[in-house]
PDB file of C-alpha atoms in Angstrom:
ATOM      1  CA  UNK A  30       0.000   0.000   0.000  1.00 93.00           C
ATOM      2  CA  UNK A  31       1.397   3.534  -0.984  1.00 98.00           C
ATOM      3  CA  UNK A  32       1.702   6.394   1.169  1.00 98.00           C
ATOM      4  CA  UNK A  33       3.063   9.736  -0.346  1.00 98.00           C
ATOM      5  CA  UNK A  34       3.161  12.745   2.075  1.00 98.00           C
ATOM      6  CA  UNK A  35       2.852  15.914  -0.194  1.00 98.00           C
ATOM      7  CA  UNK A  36       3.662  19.658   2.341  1.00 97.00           C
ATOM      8  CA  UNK A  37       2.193  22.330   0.926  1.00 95.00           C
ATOM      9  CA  UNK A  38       2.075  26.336   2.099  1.00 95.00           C
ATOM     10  CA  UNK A  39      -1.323  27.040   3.434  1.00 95.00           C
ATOM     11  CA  UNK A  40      -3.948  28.467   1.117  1.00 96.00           C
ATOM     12  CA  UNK A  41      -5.050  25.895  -1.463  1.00 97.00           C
ATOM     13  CA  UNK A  42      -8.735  25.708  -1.582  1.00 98.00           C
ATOM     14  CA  UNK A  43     -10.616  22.351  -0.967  1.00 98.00           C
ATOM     15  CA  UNK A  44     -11.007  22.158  -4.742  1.00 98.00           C
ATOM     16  CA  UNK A  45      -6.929  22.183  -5.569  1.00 98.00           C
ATOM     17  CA  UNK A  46      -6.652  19.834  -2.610  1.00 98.00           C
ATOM     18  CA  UNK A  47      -9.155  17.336  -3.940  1.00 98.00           C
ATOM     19  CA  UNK A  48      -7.659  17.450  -7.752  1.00 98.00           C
ATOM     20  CA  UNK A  49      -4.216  17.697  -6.335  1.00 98.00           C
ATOM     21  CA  UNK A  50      -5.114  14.159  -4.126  1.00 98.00           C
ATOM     22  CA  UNK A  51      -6.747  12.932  -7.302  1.00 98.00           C
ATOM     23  CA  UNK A  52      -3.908  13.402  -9.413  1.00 98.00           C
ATOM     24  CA  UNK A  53      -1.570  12.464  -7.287  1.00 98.00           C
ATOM     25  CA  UNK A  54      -3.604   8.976  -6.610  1.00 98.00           C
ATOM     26  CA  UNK A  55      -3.367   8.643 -10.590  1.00 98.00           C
ATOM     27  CA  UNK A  56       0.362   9.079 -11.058  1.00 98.00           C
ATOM     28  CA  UNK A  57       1.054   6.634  -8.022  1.00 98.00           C
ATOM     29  CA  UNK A  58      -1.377   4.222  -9.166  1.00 98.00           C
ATOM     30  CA  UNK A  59       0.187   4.505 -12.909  1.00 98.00           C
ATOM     31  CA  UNK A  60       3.617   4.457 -12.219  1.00 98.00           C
ATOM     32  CA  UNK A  61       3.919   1.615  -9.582  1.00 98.00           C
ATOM     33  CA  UNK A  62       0.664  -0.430 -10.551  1.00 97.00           C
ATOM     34  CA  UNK A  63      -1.312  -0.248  -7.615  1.00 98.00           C
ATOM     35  CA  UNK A  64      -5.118  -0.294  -7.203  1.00 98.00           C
ATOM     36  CA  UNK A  65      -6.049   3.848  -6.858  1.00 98.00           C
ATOM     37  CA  UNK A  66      -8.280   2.263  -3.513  1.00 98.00           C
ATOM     38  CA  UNK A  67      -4.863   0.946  -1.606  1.00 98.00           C
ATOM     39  CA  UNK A  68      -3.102   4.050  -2.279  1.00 98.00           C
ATOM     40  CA  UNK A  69      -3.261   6.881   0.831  1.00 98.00           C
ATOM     41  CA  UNK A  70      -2.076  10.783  -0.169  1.00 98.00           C
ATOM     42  CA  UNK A  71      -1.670  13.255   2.972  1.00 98.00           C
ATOM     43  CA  UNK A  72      -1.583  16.441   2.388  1.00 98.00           C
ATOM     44  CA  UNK A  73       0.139  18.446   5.281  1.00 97.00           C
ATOM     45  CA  UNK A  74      -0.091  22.268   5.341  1.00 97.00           C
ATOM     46  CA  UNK A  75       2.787  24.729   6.753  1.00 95.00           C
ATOM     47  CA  UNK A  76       2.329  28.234   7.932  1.00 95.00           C
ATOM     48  CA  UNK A  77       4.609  30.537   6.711  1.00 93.00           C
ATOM     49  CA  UNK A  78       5.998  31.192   9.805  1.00 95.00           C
ATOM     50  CA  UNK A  79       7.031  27.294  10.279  1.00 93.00           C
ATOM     51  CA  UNK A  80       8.721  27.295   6.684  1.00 90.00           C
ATOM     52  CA  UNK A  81      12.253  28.801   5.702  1.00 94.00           C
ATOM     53  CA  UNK A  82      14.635  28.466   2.679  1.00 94.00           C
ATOM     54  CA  UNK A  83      18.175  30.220   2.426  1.00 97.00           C
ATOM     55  CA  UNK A  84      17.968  30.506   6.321  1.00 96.00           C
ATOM     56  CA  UNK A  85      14.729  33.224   6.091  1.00 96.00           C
ATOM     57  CA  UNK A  86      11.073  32.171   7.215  1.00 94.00           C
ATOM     58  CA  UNK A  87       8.764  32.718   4.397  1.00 91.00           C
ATOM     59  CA  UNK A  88       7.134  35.316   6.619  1.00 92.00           C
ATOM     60  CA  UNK A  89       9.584  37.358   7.340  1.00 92.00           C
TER      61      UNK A  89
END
C-alpha cells in the first residue's frame, strides 16, 4: 500500500486539494501499478511562519 506525504504552504482551496489528491492517486497508481483504492495521499499544510529556505522564514 502507498503512502506519499505531499507539504504544501497554506492556502489551497478544498477544490486544488481534492484534484491535487486525485492526481496524485493517478500518477502513483500509474507508475507503480497499484489499485487507486490501496493508495493513501496526505496532504500536510505549513504556515509561513514554520517554513524557511536560504535561512529566512517565508514570513519574514
Amino acid at each position: 500500500m502507498p503512502y506519499v506525504t505531499v507539504k504544501l504552504l497554506e492556502g489551497r482551496s478544498d477544490e486544488q486539494k481534492k484534484a491535487l489528491a486525485e492526481k496524485v492517486t493517478a500518477a502513483v497508481s500509474e507508475t507503480v501499478d497499484a489499485p487507486p483504492e490501496k493508495i493513501v495521499v496526505f496532504i500536510e499544510e505549513m504556515k509561513k511562519e514554520d517554513y524557511a529556505v536560504g535561512g529566512k522564514r517565508l514570513a519574514d
